[in-house]
PDB file of C-alpha atoms in Angstrom:
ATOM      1  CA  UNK A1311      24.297  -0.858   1.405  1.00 43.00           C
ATOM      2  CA  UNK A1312      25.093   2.482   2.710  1.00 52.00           C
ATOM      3  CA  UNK A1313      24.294   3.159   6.432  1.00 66.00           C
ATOM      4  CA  UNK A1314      21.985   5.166   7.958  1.00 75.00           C
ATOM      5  CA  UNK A1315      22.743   7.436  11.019  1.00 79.00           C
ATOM      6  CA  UNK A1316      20.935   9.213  13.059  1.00 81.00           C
ATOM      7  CA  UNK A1317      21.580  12.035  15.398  1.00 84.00           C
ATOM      8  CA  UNK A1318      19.885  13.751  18.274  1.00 82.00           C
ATOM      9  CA  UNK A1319      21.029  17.721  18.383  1.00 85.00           C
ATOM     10  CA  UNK A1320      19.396  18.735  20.966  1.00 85.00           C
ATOM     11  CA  UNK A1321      22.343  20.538  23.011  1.00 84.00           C
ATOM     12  CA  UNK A1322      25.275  18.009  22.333  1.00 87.00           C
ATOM     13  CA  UNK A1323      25.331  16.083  19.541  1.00 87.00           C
ATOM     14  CA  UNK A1324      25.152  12.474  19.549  1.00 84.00           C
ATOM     15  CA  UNK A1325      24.732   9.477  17.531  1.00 82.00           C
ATOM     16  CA  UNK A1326      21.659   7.448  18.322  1.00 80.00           C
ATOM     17  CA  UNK A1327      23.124   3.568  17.744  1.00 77.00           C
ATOM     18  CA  UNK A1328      21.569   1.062  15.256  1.00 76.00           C
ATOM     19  CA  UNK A1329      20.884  -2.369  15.939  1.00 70.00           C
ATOM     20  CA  UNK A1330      18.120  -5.002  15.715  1.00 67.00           C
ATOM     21  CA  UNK A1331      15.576  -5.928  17.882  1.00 64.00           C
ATOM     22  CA  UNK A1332      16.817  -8.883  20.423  1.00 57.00           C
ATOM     23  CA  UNK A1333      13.859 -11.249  19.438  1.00 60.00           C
ATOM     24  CA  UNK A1334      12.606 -11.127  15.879  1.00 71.00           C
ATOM     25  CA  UNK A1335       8.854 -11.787  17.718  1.00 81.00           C
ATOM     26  CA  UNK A1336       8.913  -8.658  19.480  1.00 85.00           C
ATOM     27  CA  UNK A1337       9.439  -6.568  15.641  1.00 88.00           C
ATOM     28  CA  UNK A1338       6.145  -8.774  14.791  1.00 92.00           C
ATOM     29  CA  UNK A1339       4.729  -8.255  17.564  1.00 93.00           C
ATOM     30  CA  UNK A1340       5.128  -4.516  17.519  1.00 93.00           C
ATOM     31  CA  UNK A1341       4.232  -4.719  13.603  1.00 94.00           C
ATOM     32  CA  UNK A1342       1.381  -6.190  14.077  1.00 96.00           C
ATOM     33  CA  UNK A1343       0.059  -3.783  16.810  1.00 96.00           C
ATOM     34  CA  UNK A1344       1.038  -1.051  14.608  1.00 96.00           C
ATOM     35  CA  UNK A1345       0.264  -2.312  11.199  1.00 96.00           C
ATOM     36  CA  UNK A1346      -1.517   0.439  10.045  1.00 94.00           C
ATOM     37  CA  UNK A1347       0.578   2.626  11.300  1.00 92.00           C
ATOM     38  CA  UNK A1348       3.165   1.562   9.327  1.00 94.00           C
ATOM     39  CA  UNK A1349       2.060   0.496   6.301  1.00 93.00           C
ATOM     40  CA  UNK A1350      -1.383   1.532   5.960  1.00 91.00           C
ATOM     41  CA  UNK A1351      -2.380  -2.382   6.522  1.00 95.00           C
ATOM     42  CA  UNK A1352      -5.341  -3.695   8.483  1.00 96.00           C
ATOM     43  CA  UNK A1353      -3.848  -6.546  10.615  1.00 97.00           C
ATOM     44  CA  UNK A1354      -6.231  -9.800  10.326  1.00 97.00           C
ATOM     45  CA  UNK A1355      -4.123 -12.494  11.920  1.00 96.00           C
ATOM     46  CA  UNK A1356      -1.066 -13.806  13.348  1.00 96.00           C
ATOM     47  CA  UNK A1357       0.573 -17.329  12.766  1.00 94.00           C
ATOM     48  CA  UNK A1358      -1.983 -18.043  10.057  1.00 94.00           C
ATOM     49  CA  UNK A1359      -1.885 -21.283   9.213  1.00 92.00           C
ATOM     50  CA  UNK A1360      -2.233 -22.629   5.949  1.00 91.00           C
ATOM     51  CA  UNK A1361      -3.952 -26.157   4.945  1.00 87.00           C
ATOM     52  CA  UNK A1362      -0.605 -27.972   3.688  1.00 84.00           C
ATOM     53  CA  UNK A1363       0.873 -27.457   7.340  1.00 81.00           C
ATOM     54  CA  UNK A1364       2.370 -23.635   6.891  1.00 87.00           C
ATOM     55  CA  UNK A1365       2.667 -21.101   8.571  1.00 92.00           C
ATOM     56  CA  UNK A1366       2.321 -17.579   7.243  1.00 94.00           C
ATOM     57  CA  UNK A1367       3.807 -14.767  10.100  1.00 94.00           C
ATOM     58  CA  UNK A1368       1.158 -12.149   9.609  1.00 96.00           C
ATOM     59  CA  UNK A1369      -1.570 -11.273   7.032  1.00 97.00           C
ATOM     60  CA  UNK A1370      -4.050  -8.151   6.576  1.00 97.00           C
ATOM     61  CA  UNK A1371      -5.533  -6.255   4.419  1.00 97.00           C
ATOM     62  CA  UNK A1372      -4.010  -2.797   2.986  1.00 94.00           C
ATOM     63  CA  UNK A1373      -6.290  -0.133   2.323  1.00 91.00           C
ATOM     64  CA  UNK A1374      -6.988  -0.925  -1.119  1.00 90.00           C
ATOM     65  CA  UNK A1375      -8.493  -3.529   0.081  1.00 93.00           C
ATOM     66  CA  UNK A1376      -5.626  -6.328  -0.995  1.00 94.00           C
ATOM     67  CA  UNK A1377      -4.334  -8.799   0.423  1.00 96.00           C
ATOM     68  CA  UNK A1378      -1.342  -8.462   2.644  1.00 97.00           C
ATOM     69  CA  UNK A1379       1.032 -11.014   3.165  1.00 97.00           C
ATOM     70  CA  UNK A1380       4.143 -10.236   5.818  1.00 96.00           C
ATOM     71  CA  UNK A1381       7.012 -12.222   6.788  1.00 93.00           C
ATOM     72  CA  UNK A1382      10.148 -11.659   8.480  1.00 91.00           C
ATOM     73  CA  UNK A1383      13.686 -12.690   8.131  1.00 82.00           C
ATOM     74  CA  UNK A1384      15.244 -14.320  11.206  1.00 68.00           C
ATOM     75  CA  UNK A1385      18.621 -15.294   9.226  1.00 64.00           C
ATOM     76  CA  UNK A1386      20.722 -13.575   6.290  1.00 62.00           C
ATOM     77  CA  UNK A1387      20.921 -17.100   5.043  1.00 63.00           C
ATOM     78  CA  UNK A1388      16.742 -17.176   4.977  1.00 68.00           C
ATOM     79  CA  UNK A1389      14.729 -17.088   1.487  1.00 76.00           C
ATOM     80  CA  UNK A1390      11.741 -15.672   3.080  1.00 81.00           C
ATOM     81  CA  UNK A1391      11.214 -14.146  -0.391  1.00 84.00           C
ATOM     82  CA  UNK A1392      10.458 -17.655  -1.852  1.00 85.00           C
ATOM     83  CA  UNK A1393       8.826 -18.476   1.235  1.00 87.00           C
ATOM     84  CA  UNK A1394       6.278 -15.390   0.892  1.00 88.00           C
ATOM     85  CA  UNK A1395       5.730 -16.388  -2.620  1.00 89.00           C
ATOM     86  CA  UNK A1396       4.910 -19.965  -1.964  1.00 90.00           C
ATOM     87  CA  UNK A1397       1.942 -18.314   0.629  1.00 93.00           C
ATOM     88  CA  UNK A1398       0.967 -15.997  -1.941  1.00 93.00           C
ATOM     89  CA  UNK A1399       0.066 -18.573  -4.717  1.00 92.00           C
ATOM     90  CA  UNK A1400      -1.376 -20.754  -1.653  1.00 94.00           C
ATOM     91  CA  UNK A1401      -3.148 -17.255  -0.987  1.00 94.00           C
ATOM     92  CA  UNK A1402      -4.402 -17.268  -4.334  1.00 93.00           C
ATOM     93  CA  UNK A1403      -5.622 -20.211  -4.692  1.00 94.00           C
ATOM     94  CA  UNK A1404      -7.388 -20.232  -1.421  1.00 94.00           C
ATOM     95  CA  UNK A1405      -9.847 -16.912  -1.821  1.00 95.00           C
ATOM     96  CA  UNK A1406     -12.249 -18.253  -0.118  1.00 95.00           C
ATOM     97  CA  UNK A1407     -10.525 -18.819   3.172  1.00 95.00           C
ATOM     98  CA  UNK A1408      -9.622 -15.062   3.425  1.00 96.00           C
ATOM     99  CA  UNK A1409     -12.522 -14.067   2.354  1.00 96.00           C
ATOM    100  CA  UNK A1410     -13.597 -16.220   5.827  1.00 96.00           C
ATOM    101  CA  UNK A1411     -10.997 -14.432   7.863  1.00 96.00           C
ATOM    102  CA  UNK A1412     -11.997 -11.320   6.890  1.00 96.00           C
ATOM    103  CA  UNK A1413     -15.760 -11.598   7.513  1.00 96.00           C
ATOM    104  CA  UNK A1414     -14.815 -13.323  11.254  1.00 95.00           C
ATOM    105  CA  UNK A1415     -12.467 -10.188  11.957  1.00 96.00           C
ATOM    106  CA  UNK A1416     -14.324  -6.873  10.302  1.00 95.00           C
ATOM    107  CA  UNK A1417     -17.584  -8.720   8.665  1.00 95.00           C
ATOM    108  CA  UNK A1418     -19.037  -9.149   5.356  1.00 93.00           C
ATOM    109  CA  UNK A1419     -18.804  -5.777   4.064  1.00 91.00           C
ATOM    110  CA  UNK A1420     -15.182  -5.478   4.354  1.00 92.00           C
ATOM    111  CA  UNK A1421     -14.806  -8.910   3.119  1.00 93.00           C
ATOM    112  CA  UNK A1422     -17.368  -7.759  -0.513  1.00 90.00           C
ATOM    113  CA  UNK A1423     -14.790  -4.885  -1.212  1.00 89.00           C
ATOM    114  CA  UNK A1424     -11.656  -7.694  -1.037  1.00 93.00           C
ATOM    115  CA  UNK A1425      -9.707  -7.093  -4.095  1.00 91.00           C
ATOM    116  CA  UNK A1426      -7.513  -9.677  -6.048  1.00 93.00           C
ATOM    117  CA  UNK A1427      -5.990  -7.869  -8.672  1.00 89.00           C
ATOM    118  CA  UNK A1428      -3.255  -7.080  -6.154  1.00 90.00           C
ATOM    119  CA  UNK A1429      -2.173  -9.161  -3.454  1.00 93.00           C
ATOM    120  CA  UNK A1430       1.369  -8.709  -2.096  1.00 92.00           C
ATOM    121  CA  UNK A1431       4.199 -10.109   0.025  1.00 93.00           C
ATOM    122  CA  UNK A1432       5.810  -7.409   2.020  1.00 94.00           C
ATOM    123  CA  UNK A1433       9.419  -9.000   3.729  1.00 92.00           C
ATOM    124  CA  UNK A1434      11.334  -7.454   6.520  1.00 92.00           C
ATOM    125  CA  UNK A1435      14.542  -7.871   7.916  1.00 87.00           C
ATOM    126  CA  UNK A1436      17.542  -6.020   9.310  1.00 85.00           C
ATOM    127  CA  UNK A1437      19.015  -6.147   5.755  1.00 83.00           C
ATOM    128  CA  UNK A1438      18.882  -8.485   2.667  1.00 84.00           C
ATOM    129  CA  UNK A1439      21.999  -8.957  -0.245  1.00 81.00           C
ATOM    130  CA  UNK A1440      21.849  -7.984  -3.200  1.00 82.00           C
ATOM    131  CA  UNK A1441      20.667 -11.064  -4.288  1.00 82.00           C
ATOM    132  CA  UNK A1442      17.470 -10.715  -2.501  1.00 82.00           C
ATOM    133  CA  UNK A1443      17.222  -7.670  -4.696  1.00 78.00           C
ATOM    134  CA  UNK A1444      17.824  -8.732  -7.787  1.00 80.00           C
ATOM    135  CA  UNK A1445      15.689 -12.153  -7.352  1.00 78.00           C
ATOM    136  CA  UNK A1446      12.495 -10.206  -6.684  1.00 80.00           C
ATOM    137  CA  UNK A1447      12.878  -8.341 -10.104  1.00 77.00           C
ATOM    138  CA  UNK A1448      12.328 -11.578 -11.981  1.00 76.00           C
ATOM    139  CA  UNK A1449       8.966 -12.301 -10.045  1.00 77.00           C
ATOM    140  CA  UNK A1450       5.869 -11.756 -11.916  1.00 76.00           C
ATOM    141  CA  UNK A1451       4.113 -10.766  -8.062  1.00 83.00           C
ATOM    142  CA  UNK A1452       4.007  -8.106  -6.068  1.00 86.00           C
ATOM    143  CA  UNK A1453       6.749  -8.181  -3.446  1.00 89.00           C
ATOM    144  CA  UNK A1454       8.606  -4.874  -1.375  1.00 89.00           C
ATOM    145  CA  UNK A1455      11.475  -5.222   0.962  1.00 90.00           C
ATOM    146  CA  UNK A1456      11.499  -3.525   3.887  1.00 91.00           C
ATOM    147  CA  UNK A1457      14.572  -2.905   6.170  1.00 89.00           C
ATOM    148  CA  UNK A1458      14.257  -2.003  10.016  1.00 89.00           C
ATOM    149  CA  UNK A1459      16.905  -0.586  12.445  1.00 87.00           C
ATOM    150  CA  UNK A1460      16.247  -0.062  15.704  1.00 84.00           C
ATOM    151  CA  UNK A1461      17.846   3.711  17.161  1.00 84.00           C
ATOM    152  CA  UNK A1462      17.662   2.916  21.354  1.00 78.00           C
ATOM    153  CA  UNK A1463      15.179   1.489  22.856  1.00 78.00           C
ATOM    154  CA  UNK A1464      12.326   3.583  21.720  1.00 82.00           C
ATOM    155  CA  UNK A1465      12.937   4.741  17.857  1.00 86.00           C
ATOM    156  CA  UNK A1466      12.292   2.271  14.959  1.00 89.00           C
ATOM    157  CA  UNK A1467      12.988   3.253  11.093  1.00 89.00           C
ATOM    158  CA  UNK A1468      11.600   1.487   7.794  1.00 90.00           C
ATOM    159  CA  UNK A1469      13.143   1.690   4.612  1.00 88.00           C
ATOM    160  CA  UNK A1470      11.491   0.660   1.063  1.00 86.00           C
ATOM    161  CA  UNK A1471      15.117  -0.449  -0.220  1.00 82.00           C
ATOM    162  CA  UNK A1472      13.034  -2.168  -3.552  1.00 76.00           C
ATOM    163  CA  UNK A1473       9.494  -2.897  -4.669  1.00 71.00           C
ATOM    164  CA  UNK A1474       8.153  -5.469  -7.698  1.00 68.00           C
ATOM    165  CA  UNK A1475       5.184  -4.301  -9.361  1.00 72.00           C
ATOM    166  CA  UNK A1476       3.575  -6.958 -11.087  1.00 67.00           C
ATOM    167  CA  UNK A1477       0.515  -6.727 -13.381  1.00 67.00           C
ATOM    168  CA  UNK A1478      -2.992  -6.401 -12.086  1.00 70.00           C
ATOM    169  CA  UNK A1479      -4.044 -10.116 -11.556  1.00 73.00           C
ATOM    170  CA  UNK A1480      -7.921  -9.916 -13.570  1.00 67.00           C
ATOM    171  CA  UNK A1481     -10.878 -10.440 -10.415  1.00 61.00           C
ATOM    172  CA  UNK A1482     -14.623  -9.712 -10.434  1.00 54.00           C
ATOM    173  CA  UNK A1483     -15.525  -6.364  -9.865  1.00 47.00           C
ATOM    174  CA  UNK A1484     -16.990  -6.429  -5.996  1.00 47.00           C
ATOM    175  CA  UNK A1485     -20.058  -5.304  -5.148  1.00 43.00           C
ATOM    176  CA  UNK A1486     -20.592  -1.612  -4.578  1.00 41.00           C
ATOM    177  CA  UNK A1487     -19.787   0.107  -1.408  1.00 42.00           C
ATOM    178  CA  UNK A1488     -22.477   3.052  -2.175  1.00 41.00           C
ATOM    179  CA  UNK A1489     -25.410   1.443  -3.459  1.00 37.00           C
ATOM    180  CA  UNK A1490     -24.251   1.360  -6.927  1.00 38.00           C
ATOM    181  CA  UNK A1491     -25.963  -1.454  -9.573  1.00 37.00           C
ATOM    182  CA  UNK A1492     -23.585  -3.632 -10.153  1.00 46.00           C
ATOM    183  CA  UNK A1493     -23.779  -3.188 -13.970  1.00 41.00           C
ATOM    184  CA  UNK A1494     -22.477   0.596 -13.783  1.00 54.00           C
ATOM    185  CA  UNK A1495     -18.719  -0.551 -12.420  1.00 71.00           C
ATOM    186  CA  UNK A1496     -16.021   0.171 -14.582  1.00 79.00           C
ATOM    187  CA  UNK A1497     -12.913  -1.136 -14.578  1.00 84.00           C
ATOM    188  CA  UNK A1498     -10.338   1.531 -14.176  1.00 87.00           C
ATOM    189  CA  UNK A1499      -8.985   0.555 -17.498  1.00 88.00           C
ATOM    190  CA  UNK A1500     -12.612   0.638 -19.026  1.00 89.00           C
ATOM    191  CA  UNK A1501     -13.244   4.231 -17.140  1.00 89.00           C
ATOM    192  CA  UNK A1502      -9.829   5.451 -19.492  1.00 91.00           C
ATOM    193  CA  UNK A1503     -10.547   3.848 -22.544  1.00 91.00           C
ATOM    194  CA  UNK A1504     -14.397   5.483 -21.741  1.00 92.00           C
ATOM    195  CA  UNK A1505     -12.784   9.053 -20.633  1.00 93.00           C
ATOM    196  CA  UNK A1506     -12.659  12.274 -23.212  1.00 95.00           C
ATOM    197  CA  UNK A1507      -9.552  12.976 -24.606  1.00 95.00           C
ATOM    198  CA  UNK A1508      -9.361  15.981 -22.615  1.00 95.00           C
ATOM    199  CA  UNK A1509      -9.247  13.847 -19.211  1.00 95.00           C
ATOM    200  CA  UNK A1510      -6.984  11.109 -20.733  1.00 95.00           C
ATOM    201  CA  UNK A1511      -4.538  14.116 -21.169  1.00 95.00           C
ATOM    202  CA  UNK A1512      -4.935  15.434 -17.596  1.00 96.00           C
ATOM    203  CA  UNK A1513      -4.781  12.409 -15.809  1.00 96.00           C
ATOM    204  CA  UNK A1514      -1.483  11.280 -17.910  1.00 96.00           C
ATOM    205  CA  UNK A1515      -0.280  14.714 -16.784  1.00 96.00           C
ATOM    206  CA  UNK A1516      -1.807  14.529 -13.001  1.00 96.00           C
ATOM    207  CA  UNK A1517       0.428  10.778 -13.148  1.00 96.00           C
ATOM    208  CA  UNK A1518       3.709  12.232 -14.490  1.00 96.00           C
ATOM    209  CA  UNK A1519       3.167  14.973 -11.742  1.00 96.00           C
ATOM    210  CA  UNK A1520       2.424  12.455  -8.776  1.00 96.00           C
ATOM    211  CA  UNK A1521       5.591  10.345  -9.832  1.00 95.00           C
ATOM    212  CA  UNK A1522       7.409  13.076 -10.090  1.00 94.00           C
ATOM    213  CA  UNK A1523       7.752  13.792  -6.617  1.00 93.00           C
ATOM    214  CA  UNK A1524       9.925  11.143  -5.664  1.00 89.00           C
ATOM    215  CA  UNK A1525      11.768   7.761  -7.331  1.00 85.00           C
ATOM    216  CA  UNK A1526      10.104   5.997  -3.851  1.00 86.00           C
ATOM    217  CA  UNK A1527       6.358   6.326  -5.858  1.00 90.00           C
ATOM    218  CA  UNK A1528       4.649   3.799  -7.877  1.00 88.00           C
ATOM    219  CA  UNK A1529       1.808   3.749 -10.212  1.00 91.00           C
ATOM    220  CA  UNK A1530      -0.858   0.750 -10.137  1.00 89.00           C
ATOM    221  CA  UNK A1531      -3.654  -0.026 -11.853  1.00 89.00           C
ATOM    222  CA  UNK A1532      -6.355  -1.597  -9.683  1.00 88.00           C
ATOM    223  CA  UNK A1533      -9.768  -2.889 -10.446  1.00 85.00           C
ATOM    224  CA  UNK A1534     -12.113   0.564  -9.378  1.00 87.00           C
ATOM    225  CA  UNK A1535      -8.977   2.979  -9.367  1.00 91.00           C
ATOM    226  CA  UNK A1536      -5.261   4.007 -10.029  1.00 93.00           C
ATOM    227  CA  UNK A1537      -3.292   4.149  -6.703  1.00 93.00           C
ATOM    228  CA  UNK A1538      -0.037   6.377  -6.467  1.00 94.00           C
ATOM    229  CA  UNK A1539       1.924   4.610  -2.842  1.00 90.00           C
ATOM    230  CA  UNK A1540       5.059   4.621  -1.390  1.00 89.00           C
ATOM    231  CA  UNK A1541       4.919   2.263   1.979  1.00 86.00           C
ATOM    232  CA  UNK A1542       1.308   3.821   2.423  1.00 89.00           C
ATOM    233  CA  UNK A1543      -0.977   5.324  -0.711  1.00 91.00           C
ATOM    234  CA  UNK A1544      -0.274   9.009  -1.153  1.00 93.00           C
ATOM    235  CA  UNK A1545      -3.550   9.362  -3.754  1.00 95.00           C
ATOM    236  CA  UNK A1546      -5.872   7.304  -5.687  1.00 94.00           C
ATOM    237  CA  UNK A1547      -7.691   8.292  -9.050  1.00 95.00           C
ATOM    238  CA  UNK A1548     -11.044   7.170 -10.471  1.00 93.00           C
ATOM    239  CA  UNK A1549     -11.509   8.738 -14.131  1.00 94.00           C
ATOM    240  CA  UNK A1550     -14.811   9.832 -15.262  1.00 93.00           C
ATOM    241  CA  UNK A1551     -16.338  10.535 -18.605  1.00 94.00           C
ATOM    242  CA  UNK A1552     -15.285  14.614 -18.199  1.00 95.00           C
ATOM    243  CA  UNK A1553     -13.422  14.289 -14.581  1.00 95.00           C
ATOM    244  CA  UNK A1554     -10.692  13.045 -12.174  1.00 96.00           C
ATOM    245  CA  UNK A1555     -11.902  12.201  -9.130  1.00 95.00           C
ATOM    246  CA  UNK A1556      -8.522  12.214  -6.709  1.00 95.00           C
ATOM    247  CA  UNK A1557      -8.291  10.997  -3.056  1.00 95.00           C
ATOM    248  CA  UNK A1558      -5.950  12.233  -0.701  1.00 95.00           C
ATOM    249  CA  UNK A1559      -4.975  10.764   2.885  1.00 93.00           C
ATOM    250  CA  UNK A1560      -5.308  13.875   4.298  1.00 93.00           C
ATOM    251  CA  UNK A1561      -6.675  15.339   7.485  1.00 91.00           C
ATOM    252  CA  UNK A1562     -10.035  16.770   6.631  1.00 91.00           C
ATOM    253  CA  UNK A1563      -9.690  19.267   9.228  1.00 91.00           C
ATOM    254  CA  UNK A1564      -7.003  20.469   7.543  1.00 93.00           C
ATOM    255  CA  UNK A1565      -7.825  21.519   4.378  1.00 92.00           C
ATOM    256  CA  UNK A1566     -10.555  24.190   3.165  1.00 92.00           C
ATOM    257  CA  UNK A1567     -13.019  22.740   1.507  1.00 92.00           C
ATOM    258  CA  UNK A1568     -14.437  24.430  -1.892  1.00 92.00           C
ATOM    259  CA  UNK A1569     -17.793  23.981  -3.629  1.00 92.00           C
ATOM    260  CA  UNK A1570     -17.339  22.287  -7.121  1.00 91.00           C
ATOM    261  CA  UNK A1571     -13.584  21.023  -6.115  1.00 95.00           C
ATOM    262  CA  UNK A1572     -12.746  19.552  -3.028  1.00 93.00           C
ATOM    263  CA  UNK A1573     -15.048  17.603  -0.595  1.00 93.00           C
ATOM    264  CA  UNK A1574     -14.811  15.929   2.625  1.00 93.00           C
ATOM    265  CA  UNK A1575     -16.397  12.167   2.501  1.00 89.00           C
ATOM    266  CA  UNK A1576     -14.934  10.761   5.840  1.00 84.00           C
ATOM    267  CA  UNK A1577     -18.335   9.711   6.149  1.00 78.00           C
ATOM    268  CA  UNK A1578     -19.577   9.328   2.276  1.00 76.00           C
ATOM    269  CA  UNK A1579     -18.961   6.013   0.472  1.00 69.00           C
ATOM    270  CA  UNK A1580     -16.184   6.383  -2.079  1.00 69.00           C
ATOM    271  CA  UNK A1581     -14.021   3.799  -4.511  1.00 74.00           C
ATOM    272  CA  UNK A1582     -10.630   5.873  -3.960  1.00 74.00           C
ATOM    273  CA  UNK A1583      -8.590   5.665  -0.559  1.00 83.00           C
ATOM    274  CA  UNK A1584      -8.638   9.730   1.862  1.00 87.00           C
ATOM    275  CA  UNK A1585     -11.234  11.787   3.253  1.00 91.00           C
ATOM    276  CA  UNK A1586      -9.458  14.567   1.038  1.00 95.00           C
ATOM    277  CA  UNK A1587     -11.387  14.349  -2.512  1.00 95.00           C
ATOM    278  CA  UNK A1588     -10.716  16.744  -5.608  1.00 96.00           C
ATOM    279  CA  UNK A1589     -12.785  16.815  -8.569  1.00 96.00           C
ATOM    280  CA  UNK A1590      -9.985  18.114 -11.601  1.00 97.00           C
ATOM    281  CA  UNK A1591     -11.511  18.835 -15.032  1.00 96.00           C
ATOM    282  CA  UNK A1592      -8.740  20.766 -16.432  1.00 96.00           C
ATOM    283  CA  UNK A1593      -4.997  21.972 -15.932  1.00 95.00           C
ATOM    284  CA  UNK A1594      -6.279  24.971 -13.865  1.00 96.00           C
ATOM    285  CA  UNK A1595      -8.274  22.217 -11.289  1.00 96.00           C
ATOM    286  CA  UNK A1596      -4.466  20.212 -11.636  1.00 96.00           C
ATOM    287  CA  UNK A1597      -2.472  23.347 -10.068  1.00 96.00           C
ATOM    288  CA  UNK A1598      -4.693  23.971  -7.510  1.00 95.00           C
ATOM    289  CA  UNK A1599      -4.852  20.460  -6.571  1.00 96.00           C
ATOM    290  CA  UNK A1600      -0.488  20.181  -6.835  1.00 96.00           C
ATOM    291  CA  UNK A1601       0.036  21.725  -3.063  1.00 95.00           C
ATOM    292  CA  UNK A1602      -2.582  19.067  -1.405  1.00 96.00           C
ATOM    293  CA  UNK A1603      -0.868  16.374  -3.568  1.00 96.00           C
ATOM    294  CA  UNK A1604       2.821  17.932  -2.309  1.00 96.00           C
ATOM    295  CA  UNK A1605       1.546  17.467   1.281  1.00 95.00           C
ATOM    296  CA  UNK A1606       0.019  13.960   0.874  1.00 95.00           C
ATOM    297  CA  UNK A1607       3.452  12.534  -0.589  1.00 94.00           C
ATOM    298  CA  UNK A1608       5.355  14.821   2.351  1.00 93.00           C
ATOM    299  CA  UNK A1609       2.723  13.374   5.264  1.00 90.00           C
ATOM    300  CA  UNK A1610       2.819   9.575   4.215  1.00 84.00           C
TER     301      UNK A1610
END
């Protein structure tokens, strides 16, 4: 894999040096401090043990509201990848026991808007082969790898070197954040098939835009809403009958606000992820929106 090297040039150049941390506890331990951070990823728990004797090395929940499994490779020789994948289907088959840690750690309304449809492993290491890249390719789950160097004592870099997106696993729709009945959730899949023409046009075209921006983005297809991520979500999408609603994780108090387009609902209930939302009925309502979208990719 090609190296990465940084450079401070302030006055006289010189190269920072790359390494690894000394213990591979103190890049959990800062990880898990820092979760969110990071990767946009509520830390729940450390060491979490599983009922068959394992041991998963952190878990949390990302701000979709999935699942989070992370584990981190202590040895080039290491499948951690299997390893994550054996506490994912454990994971899976165990709802109920999250569902437990998350109502102990941020109570039962965090645990009501879990969602299943998808749950993922995220591994770390100094590096993986190429093996480790092309394994995770023929896994029907979600799975990213994640390399660290560490530039001196007080600079640490993640890189995305490759992401699996599997299929949305099918889950219950939760119950409503807002006060919603129950009955009126839509599937994001049912909320397309339900959308005018028009709108399945401009969010096809909002989609080609977002992905445009960079081979580092994916598209997925959650239960309530499309989310467009890199590490961390850069937007999310609801559809409506004659609208896009689009999220942004944006500052609100940095972007002007405009009756009938953008809102701020830091403090509103909301299925998509960022203060930031955009109501786009049309291509006009799509350029206007395209420099807060440049900014959200740029900024996360």
């Amino acid at each position: 894999m090609a190296d990465i090297k940084l450079f401070n040039i302030n006055g006289k150049v010189r190269e920072y040096q790359s390494g690894t941390v000394t213990l591979e506890k103190e890049l959990q331990t800062i990880i898990e401090n820092n979760m969110e951070t990071f990767f946009g990823v509520t830390f729940l728990e450390s060491e979490y043990r599983t009922t068959d004797g394992g041991r998963m090395d952190s878990i949390g929940i990302d701000e979709n509201h999935c699942p989070v499994i992370f584990e981190y490779k202590r040895s080039i020789k290491e499948n951690v990848i299997n390893q994550g994948l054996f506490y994912l289907n454990w994971l899976l088959d165990h709802k109920d026991s999250f569902k437990v840690l998350v109502i102990e750690k941020l109570g039962l309304k965090a645990a009501g808007r879990i969602d299943w449809t998808m749950p993922r492993v995220i591994c770390i290491a100094g590096d993986f082969t190429k093996y480790d890249e092309s394994a995770i390719k023929q896994m029907n789950r979600n799975i990213s790898l994640i390399r660290y160097k560490k530039f001196g004592d007080d600079l640490l870099m993640f890189e995305q070197i490759n992401e699996n997106i599997a299929a949305a696993i099918p889950d219950d729709i939760p119950a409503p954040s807002a006060g919603r009945p129950r009955s009126s959730d839509k599937t994001f899949e049912e909320q397309l098939e339900g959308a005018d023409d028009s709108i399945k046009i401009l969010y096809q075209d909002l989609a080609n835009y977002i992905l445009s921006l960079g081979d580092d983005i994916q598209e997925t297809h959650l239960k309530l809403y499309a989310a467009f991520k890199k590490i961390k979500n850069v937007a999310t999408v609801v559809v409506q009958k004659k609208k896009l609603i689009l999220n942004l994780p944006l500052a609100a108090a940095t972007v002007s606000f405009e009756d009938g387009f953008s809102r701020n609902v830091s403090n509103i209930g909301h299925w998509g992820c960022g203060p930031v939302e955009l109501h786009l009925q049309n291509g006009a309502d799509l350029e206007k929106a395209k420099p807060l979208v440049d900014r959200a990719y740029n900024e996360n």
